[in-house]
Coordinates of C-alpha atoms in Angstrom, one line a residue:
X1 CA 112.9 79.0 63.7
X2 CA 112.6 82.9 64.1
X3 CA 112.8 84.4 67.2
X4 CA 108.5 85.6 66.7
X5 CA 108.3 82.3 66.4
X6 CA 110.0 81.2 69.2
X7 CA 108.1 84.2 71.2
X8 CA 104.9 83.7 70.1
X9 CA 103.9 80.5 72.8
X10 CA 104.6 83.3 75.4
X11 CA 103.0 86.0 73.4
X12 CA 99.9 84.2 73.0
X13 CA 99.7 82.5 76.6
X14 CA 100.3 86.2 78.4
X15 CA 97.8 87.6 76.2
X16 CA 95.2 85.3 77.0
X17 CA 96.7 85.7 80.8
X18 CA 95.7 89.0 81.1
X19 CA 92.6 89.3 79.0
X20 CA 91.1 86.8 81.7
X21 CA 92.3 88.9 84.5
X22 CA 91.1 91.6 83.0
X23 CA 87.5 90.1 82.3
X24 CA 87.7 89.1 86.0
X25 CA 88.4 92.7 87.0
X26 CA 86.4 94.1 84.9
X27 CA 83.4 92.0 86.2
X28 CA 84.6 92.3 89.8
X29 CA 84.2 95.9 89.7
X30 CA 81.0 96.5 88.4
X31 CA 79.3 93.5 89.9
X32 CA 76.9 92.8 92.3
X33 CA 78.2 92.0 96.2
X34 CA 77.1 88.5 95.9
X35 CA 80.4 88.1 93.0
X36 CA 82.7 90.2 94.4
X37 CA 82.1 88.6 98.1
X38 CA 83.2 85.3 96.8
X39 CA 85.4 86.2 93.9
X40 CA 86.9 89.5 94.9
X41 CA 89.3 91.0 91.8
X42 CA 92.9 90.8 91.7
X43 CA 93.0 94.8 93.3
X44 CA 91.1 94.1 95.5
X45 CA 92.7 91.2 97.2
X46 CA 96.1 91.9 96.3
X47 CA 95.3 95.7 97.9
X48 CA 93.9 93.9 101.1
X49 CA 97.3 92.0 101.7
X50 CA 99.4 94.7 101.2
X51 CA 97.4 96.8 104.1
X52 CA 99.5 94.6 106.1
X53 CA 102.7 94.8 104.4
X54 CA 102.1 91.6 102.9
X55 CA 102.7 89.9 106.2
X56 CA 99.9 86.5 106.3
X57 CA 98.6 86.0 110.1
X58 CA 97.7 87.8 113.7
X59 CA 100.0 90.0 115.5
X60 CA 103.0 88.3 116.4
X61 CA 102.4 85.4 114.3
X62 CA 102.1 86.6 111.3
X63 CA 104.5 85.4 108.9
X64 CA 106.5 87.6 105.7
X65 CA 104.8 86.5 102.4
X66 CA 108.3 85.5 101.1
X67 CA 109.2 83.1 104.3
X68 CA 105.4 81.6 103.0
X69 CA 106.7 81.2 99.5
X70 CA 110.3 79.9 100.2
X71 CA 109.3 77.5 103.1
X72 CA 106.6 76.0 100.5
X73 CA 109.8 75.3 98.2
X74 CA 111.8 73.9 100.6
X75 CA 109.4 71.6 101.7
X76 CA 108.4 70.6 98.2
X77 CA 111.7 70.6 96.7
X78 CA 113.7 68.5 100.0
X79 CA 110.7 66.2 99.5
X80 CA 110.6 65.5 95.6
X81 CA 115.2 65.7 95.6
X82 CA 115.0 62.9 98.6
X83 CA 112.4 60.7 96.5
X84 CA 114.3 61.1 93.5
X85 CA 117.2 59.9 94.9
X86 CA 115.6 57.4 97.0
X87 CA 114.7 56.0 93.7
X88 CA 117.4 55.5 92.2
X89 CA 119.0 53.9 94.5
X90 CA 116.0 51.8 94.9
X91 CA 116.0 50.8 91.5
X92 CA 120.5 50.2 91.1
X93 CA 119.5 48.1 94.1
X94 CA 116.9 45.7 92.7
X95 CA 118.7 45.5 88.8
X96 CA 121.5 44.4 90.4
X97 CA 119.9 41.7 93.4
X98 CA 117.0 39.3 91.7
X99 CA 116.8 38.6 95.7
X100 CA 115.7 42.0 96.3
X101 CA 113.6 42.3 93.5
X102 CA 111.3 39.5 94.5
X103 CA 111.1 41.0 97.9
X104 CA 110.9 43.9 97.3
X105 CA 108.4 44.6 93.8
X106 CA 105.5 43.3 95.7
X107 CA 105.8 46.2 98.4
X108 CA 106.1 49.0 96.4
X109 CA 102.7 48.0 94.0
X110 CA 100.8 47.9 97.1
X111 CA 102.2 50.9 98.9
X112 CA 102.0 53.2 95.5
X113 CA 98.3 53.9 94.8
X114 CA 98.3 55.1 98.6
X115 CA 97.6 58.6 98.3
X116 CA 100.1 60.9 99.8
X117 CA 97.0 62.5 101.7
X118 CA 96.2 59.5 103.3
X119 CA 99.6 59.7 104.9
X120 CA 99.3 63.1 106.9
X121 CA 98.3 61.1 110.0
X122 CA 100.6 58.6 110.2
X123 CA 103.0 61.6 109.7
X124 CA 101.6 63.7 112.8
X125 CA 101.6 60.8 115.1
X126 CA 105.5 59.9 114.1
X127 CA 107.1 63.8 114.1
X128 CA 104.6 66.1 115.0
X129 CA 103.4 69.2 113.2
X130 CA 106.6 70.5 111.8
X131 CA 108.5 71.1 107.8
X132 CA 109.5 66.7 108.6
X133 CA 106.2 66.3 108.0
X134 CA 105.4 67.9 105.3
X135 CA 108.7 66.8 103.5
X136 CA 107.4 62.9 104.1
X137 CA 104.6 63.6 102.9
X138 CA 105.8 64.9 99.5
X139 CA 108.4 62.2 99.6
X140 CA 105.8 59.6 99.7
X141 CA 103.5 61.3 97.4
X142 CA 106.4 60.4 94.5
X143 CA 108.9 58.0 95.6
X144 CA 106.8 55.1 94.6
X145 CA 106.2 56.2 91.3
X146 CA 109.7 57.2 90.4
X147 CA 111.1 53.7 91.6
X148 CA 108.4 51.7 89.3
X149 CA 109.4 54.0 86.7
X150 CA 112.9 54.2 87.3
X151 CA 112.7 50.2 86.5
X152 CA 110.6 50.0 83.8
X153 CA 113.4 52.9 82.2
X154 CA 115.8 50.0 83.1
X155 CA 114.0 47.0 81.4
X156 CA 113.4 49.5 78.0
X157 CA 117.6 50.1 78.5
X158 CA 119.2 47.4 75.4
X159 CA 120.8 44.6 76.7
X160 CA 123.5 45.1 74.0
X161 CA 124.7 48.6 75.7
X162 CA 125.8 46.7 79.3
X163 CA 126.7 43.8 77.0
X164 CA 129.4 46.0 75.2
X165 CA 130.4 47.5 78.7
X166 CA 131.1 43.9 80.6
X167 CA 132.9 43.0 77.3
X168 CA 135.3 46.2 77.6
X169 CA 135.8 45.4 81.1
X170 CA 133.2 47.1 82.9
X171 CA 132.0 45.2 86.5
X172 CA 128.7 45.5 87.2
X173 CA 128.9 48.6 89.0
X174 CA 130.5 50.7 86.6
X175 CA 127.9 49.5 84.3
X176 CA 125.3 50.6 86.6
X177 CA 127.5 54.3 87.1
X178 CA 128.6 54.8 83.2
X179 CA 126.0 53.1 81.1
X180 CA 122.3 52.3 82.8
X181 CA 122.1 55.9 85.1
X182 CA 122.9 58.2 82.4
X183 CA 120.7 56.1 80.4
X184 CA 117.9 56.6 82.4
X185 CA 118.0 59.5 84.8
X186 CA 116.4 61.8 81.9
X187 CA 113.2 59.5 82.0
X188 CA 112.6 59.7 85.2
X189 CA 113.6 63.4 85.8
X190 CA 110.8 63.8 83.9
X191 CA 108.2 61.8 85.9
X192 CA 109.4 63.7 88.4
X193 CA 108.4 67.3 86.8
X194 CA 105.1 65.0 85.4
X195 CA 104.6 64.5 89.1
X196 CA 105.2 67.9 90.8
X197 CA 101.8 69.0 90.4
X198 CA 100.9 65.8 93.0
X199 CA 103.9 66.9 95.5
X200 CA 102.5 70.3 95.0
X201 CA 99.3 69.4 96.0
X202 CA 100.6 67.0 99.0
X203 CA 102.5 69.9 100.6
X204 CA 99.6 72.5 100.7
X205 CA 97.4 69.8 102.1
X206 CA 100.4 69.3 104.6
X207 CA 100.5 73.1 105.0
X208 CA 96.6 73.2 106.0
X209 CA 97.2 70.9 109.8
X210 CA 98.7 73.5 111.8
X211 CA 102.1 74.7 110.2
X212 CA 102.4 78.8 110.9
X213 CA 103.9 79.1 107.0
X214 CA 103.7 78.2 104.0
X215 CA 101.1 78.4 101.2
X216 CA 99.0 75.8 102.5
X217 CA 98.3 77.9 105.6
X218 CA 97.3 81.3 103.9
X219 CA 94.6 79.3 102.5
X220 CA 93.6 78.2 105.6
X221 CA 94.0 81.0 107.3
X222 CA 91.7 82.6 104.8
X223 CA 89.4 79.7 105.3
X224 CA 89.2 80.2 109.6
X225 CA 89.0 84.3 109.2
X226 CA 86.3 83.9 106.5
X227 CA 88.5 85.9 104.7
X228 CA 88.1 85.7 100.5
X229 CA 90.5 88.4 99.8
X230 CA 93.4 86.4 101.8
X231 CA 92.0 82.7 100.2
X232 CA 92.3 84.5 96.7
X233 CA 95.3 85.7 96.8
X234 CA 96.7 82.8 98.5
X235 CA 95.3 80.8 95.5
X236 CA 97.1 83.0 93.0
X237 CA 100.6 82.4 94.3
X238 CA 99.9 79.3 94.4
X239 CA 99.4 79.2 91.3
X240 CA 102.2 81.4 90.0
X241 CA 104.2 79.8 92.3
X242 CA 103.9 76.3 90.7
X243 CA 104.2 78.0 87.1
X244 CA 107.5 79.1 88.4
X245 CA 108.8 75.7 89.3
X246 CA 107.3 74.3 86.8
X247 CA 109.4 76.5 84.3
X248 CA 112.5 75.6 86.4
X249 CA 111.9 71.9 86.3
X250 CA 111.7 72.5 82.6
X251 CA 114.7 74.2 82.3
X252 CA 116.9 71.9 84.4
X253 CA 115.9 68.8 81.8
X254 CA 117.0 71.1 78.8
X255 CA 119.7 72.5 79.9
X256 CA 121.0 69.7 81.8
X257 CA 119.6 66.2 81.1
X258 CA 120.2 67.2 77.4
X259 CA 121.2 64.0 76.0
X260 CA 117.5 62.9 75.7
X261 CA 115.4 66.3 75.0

């Protein structure tokens, strides 16, 4: 493949990127009050944060725009990095215990089409309004789905490669270390990036109950000012935000869970 070639998916998606923002600004611009009121132009709401140096609140409380971004990360990232974990150790723990497995199977079907949302106030009640919160709720948002499909990547593993291991004198758990993880983390690593945009959801919605930063609360700060400009530009890093991650997720399964890409 030529490098145009390879350049061209970028090409054409920034092109159509910025023809759209500048339709939007176009339109914003020469529209009537009623248009830009509710959909106020990237210069204009960008413009309208930086009056205050890009700082999202009231007096004292207003927080950098960075400290928004990089709390939202940590939250999300902590949250999705505990749950992936959490799953795999879920899932070396029933392959290896049929004991566990029959105890265990039944609660995670019935606790996984739980929305993570529906968990916020269970959360509040148990550790308050803080970044715990918002980290369980992300957690719980993907754990279950990572642990059903960290086993199914285990039942589609062939018998004959822990087979070949036990023959070559390989106990259960190095057969769970050398053969079935490696065999199956790319699978689920990438459940976990199809998943993000649900963890990414989970912590703004965390965001919106009362924490001071965060992405989540520019939005709703927007929302209790009556403030467009600030709920528009909130939405925008949002969105660029999860683009970036997204990209990052990406990366990390090419360049690191290579075996399977």
């Amino acid at each position: 493949m030529t490098r145009a070639a390879s350049l061209a998916p970028a090409i054409f998606g920034a092109g159509t990127l910025a023809l759209l923002l500048g339709l939007w600004e176009y339109l914003g611009s020469g529209g009537g009050v009623a248009l830009t009121s509710v959909l106020p132009p990237p210069s204009r709401f960008i413009s309208s944060v930086a009056e205050s140096g890009f700082r999202i609140g009231l007096g004292s409380q207003a927080a950098p725009l960075a400290q928004s971004i990089a709390s939202t990360f940590f939250r999300v990232f902590a949250g999705m990095g505990i749950a992936f974990v959490a799953a795999i150790v879920t899932g070396a723990l029933l392959s290896l215990s049929k004991v566990a497995t029959w105890c265990l199977t039944p609660l995670l079907y019935v606790l996984a089409p739980i929305a993570p949302i529906a968990w916020i106030p269970t959360a509040i009640v148990v550790f308050g309004i803080s970044n715990v919160t918002a980290v369980f709720i992300v957690f719980m948002g993907v754990y279950f789905i990572l642990t059903i499909a960290t086993l199914a990547e285990i039942r589609r593993l062939p018998e004959e490669f822990t087979t070949i291991a036990g023959n070559l004198g390989a106990g259960p758990v190095d057969r769970w270390f050398r053969v079935v993880l490696p065999a199956i983390l790319p699978g689920v690593f990438t459940l976990l990036r199809t998943n993000f945009i649900a963890a990414w959801m989970a912590v703004l919605v965390a965001e919106m109950v009362g924490l001071r930063d965060g992405l989540g609360a520019i939005i709703m700060m927007g929302r209790n000012l009556f403030n467009n400009e600030l709920i528009m530009f909130g939405m925008a890093i949002i969105g660029v935000s999860g683009f970036i991650v997204d990209r990052l997720l990406a990366m990390i399964a090419t360049r690191v869970l290579w075996w399977r890409i």
